[in-house]
PDB file of C-alpha atoms in Angstrom:
ATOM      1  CA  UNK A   1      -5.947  43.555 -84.352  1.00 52.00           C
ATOM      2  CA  UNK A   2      -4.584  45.431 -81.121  1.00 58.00           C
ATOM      3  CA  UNK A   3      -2.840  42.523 -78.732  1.00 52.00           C
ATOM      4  CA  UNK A   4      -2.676  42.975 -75.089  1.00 66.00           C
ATOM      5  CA  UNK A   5       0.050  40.826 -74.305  1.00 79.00           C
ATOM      6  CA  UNK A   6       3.635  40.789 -75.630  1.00 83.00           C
ATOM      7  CA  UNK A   7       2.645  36.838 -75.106  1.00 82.00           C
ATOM      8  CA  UNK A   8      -0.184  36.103 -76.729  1.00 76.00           C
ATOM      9  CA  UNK A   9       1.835  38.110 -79.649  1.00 79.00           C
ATOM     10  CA  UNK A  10       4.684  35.619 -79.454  1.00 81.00           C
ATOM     11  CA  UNK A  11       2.034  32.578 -79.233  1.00 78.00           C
ATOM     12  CA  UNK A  12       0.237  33.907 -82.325  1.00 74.00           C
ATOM     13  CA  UNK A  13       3.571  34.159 -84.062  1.00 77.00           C
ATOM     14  CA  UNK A  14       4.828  30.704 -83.273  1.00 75.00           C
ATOM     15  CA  UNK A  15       1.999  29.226 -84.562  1.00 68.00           C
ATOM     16  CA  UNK A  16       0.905  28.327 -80.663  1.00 71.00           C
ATOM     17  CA  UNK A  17      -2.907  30.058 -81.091  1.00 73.00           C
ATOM     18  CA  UNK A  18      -5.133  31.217 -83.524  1.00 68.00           C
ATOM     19  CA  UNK A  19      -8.691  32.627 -84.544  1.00 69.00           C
ATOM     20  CA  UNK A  20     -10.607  29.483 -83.863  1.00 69.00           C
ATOM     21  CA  UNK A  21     -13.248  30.894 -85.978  1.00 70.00           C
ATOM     22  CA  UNK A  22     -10.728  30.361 -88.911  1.00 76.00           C
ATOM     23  CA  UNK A  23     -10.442  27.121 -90.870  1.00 78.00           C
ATOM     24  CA  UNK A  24      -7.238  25.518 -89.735  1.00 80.00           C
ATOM     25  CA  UNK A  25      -5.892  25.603 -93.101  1.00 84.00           C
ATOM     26  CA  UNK A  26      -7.108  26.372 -96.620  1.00 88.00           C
ATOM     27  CA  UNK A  27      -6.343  22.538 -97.788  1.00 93.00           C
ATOM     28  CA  UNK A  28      -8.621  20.324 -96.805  1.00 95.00           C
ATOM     29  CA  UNK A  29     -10.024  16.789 -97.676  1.00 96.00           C
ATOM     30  CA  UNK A  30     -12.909  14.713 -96.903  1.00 95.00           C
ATOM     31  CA  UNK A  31     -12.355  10.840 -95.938  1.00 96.00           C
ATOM     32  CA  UNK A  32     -15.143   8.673 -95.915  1.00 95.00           C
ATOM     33  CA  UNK A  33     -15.613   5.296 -94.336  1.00 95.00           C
ATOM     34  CA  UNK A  34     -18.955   3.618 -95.574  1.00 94.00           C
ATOM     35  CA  UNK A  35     -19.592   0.591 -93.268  1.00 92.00           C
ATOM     36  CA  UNK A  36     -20.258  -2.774 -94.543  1.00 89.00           C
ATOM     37  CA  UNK A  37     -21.439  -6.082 -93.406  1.00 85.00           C
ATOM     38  CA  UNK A  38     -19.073  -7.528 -90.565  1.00 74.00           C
ATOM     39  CA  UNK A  39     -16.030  -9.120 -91.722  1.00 73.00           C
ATOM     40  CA  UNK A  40     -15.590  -7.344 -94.689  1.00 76.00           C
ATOM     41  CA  UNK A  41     -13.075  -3.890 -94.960  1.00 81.00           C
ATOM     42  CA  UNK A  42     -14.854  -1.761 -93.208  1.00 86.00           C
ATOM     43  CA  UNK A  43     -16.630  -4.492 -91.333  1.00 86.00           C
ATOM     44  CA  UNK A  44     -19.350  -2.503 -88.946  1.00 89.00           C
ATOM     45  CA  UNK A  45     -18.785  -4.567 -85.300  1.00 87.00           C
ATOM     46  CA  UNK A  46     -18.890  -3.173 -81.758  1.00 87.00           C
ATOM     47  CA  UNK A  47     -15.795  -3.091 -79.841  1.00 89.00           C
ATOM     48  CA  UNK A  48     -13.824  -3.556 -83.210  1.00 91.00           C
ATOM     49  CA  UNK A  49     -11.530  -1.519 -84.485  1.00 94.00           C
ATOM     50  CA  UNK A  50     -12.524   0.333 -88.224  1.00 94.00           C
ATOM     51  CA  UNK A  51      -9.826   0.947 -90.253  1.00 95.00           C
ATOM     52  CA  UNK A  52      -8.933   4.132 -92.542  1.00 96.00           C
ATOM     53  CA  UNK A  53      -7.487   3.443 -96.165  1.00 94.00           C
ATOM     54  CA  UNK A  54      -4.395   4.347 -96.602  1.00 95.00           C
ATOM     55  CA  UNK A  55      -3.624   8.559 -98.094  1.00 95.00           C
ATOM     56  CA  UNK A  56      -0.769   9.432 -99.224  1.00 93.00           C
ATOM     57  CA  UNK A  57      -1.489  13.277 -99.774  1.00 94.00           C
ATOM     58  CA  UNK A  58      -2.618  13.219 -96.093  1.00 95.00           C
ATOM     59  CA  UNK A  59       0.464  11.161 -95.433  1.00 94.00           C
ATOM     60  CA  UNK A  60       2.765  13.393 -96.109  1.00 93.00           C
ATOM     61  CA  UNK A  61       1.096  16.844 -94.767  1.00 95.00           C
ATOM     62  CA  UNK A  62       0.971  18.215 -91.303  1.00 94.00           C
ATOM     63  CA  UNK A  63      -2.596  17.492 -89.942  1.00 95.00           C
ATOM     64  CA  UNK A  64      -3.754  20.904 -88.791  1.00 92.00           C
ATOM     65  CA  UNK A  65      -7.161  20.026 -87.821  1.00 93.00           C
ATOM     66  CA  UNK A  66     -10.244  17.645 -88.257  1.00 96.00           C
ATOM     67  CA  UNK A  67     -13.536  17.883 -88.203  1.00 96.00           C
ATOM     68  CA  UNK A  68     -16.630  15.641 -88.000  1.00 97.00           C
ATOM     69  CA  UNK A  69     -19.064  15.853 -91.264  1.00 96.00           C
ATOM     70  CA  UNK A  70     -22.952  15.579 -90.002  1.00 96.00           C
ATOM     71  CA  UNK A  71     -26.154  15.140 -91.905  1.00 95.00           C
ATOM     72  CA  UNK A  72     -26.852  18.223 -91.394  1.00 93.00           C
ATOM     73  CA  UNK A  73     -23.940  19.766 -93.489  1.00 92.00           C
ATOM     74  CA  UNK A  74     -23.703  16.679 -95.979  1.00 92.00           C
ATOM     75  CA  UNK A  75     -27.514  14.263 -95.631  1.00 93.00           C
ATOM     76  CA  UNK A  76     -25.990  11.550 -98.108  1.00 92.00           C
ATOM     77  CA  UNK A  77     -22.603  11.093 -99.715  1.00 93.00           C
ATOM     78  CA  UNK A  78     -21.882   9.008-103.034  1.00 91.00           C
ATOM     79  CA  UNK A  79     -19.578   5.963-103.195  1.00 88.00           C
ATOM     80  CA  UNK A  80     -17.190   5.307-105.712  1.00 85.00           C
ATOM     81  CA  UNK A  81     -19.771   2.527-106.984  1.00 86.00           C
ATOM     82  CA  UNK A  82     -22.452   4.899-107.008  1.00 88.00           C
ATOM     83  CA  UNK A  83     -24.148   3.841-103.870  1.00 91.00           C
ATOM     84  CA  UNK A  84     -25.401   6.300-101.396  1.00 94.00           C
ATOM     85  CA  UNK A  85     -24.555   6.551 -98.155  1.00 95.00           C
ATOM     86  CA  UNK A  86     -26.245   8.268 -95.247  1.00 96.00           C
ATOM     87  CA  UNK A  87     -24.197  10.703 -93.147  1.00 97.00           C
ATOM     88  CA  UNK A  88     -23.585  10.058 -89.356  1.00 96.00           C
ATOM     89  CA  UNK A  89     -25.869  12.471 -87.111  1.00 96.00           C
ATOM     90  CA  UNK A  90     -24.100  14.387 -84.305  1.00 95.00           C
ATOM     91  CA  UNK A  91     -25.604  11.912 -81.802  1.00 94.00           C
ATOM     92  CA  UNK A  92     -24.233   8.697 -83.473  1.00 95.00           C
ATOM     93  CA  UNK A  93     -21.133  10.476 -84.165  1.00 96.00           C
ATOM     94  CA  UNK A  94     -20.976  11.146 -80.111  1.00 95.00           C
ATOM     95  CA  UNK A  95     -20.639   6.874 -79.777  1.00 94.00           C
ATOM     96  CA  UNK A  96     -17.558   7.262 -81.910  1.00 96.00           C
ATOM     97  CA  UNK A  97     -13.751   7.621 -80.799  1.00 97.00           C
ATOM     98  CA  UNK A  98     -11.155   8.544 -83.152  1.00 97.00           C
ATOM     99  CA  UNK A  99      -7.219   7.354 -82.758  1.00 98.00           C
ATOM    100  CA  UNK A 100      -4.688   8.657 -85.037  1.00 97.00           C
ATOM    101  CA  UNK A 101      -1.363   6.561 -84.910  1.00 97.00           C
ATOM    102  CA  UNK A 102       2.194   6.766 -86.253  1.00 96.00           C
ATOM    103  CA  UNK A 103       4.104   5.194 -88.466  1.00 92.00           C
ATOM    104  CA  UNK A 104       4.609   2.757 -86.100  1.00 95.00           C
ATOM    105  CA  UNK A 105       1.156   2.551 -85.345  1.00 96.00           C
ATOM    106  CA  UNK A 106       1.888   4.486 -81.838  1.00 97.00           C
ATOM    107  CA  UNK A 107      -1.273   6.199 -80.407  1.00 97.00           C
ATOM    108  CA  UNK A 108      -0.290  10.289 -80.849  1.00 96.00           C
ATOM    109  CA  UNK A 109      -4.291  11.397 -79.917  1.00 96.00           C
ATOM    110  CA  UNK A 110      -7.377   9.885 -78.922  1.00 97.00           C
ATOM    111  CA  UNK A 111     -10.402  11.782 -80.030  1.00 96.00           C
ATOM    112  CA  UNK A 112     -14.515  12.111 -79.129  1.00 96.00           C
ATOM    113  CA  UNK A 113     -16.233  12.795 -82.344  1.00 96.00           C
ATOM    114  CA  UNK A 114     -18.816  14.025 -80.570  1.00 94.00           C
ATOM    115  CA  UNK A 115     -16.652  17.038 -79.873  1.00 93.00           C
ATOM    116  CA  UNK A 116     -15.331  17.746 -83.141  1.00 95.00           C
ATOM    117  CA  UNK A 117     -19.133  18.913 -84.486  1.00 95.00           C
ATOM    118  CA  UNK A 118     -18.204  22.183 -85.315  1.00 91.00           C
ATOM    119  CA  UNK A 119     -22.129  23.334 -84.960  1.00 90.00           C
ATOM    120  CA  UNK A 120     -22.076  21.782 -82.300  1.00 88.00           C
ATOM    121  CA  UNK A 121     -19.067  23.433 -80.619  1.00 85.00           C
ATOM    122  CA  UNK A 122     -19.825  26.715 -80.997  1.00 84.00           C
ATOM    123  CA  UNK A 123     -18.327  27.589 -83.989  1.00 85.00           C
ATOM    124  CA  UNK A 124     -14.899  26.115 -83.360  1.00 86.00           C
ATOM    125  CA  UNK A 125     -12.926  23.958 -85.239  1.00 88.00           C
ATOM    126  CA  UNK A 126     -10.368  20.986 -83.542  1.00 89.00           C
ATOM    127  CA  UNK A 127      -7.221  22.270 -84.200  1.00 88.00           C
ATOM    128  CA  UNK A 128      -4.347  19.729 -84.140  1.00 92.00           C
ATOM    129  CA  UNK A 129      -1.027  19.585 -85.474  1.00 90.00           C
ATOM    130  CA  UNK A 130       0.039  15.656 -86.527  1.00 94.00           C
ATOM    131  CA  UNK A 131       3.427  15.485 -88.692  1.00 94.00           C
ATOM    132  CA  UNK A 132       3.744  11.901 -88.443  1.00 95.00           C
ATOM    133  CA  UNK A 133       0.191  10.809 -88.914  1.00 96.00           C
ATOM    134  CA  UNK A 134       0.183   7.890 -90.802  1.00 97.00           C
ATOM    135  CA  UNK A 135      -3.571   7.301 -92.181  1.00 97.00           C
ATOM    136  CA  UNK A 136      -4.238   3.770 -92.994  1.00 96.00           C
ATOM    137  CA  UNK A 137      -2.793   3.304 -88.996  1.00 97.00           C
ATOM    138  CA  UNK A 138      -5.560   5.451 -87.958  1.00 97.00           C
ATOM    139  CA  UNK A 139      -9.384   4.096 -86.683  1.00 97.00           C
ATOM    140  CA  UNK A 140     -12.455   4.723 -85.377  1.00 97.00           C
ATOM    141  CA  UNK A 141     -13.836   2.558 -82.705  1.00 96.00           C
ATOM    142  CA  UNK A 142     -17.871   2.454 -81.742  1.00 94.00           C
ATOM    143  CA  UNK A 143     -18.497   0.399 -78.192  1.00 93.00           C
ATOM    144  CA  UNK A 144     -22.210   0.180 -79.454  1.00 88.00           C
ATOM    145  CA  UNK A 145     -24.581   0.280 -82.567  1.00 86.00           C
ATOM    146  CA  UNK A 146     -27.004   2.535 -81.860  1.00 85.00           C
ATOM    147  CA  UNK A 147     -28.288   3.543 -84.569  1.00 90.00           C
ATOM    148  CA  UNK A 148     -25.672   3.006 -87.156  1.00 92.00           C
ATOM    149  CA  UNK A 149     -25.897   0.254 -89.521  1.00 92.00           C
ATOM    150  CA  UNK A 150     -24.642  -0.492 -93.101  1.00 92.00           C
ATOM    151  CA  UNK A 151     -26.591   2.732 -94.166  1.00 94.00           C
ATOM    152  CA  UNK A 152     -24.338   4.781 -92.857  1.00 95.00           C
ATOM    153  CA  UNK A 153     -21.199   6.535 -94.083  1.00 95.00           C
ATOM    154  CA  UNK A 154     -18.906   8.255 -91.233  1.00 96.00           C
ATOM    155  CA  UNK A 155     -17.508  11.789 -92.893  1.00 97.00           C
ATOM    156  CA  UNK A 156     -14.615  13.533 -91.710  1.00 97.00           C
ATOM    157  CA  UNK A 157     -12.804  16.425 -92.869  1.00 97.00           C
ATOM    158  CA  UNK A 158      -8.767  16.672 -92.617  1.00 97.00           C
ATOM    159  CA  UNK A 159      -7.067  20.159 -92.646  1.00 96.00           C
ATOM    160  CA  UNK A 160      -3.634  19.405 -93.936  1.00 96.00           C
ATOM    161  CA  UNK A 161      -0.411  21.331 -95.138  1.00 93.00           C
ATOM    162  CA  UNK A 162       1.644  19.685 -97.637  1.00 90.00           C
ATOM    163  CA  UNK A 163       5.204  19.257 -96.587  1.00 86.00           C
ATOM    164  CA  UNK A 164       7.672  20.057 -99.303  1.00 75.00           C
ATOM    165  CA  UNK A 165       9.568  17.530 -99.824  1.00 67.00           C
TER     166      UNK A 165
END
């Protein structure tokens, strides 16, 4: 790779840019959050607030990216119970913001699913870089149910780093 800039070199080096066309790390996991009736877990409601379960591998990694799962990568995805799940489309995922919180449940990024479609992005992947991302503190929040019901499943993929501890 020839670099132009003595700059970019030192931004590449610190970790400050990278190939966007590169995963953002070779660990990665996928959460899933199947919706259910209202009231329950993972109670599907507009306006409320869906909680993530709690992951302690994620817990203790630095969050190097995320990206959205679609039906198009991934049409259905299999619950623990055996149930089947439909994936979230790229346009229901675009209804969809993501938080990630702290320990102390303080707000570190608010994110547009919509936007983290790497198809849809050309190619690139959300690069982030959480160290204190605490999981089960995280949500999703949808303002209106178009289109998603109890059917669906909504699929994300973490890119994480394991901290030695």
């Amino acid at each position: 790779m020839n670099i132009v800039s003595p700059l970019i070199q030192h931004y590449i080096e610190k970790g400050y840019c990278r190939d966007y066309t590169e995963p953002p790390s070779k660990s990665f996991k996928l959460v899933v959050m199947p919706f259910a009736a209202s009231g329950s877990y993972y109670g599907l409601s507009a306006g409320k607030r869906i909680y993530f379960q709690a992951d302690t591998q994620l817990d203790r990694s630095v969050i190097n990216g995320i990206d959205m799962v679609t039906n198009v990568e991934l049409s259905a995805i299999p619950l623990l119970s055996g149930e089947m799940r439909d994936v979230l489309t790229a346009a229901q995922l675009s209804q969809i913001t993501l938080t990630i919180c702290d320990n102390d449940k303080k707000i570190i990024s608010q994110l547009a699913c919509g936007s983290m479609v790497v198809p849809n992005n050309n190619g690139k992947h959300t690069f982030t870089n959480f160290t204190t991302m605490r999981l089960e503190n995280c949500y999703i929040e949808i303002p209106f149910l178009l289109a998603i019901s109890t059917a669906n499943a909504f699929v994300c993929k973490f890119y994480y780093t394991e901290v030695k501890v």
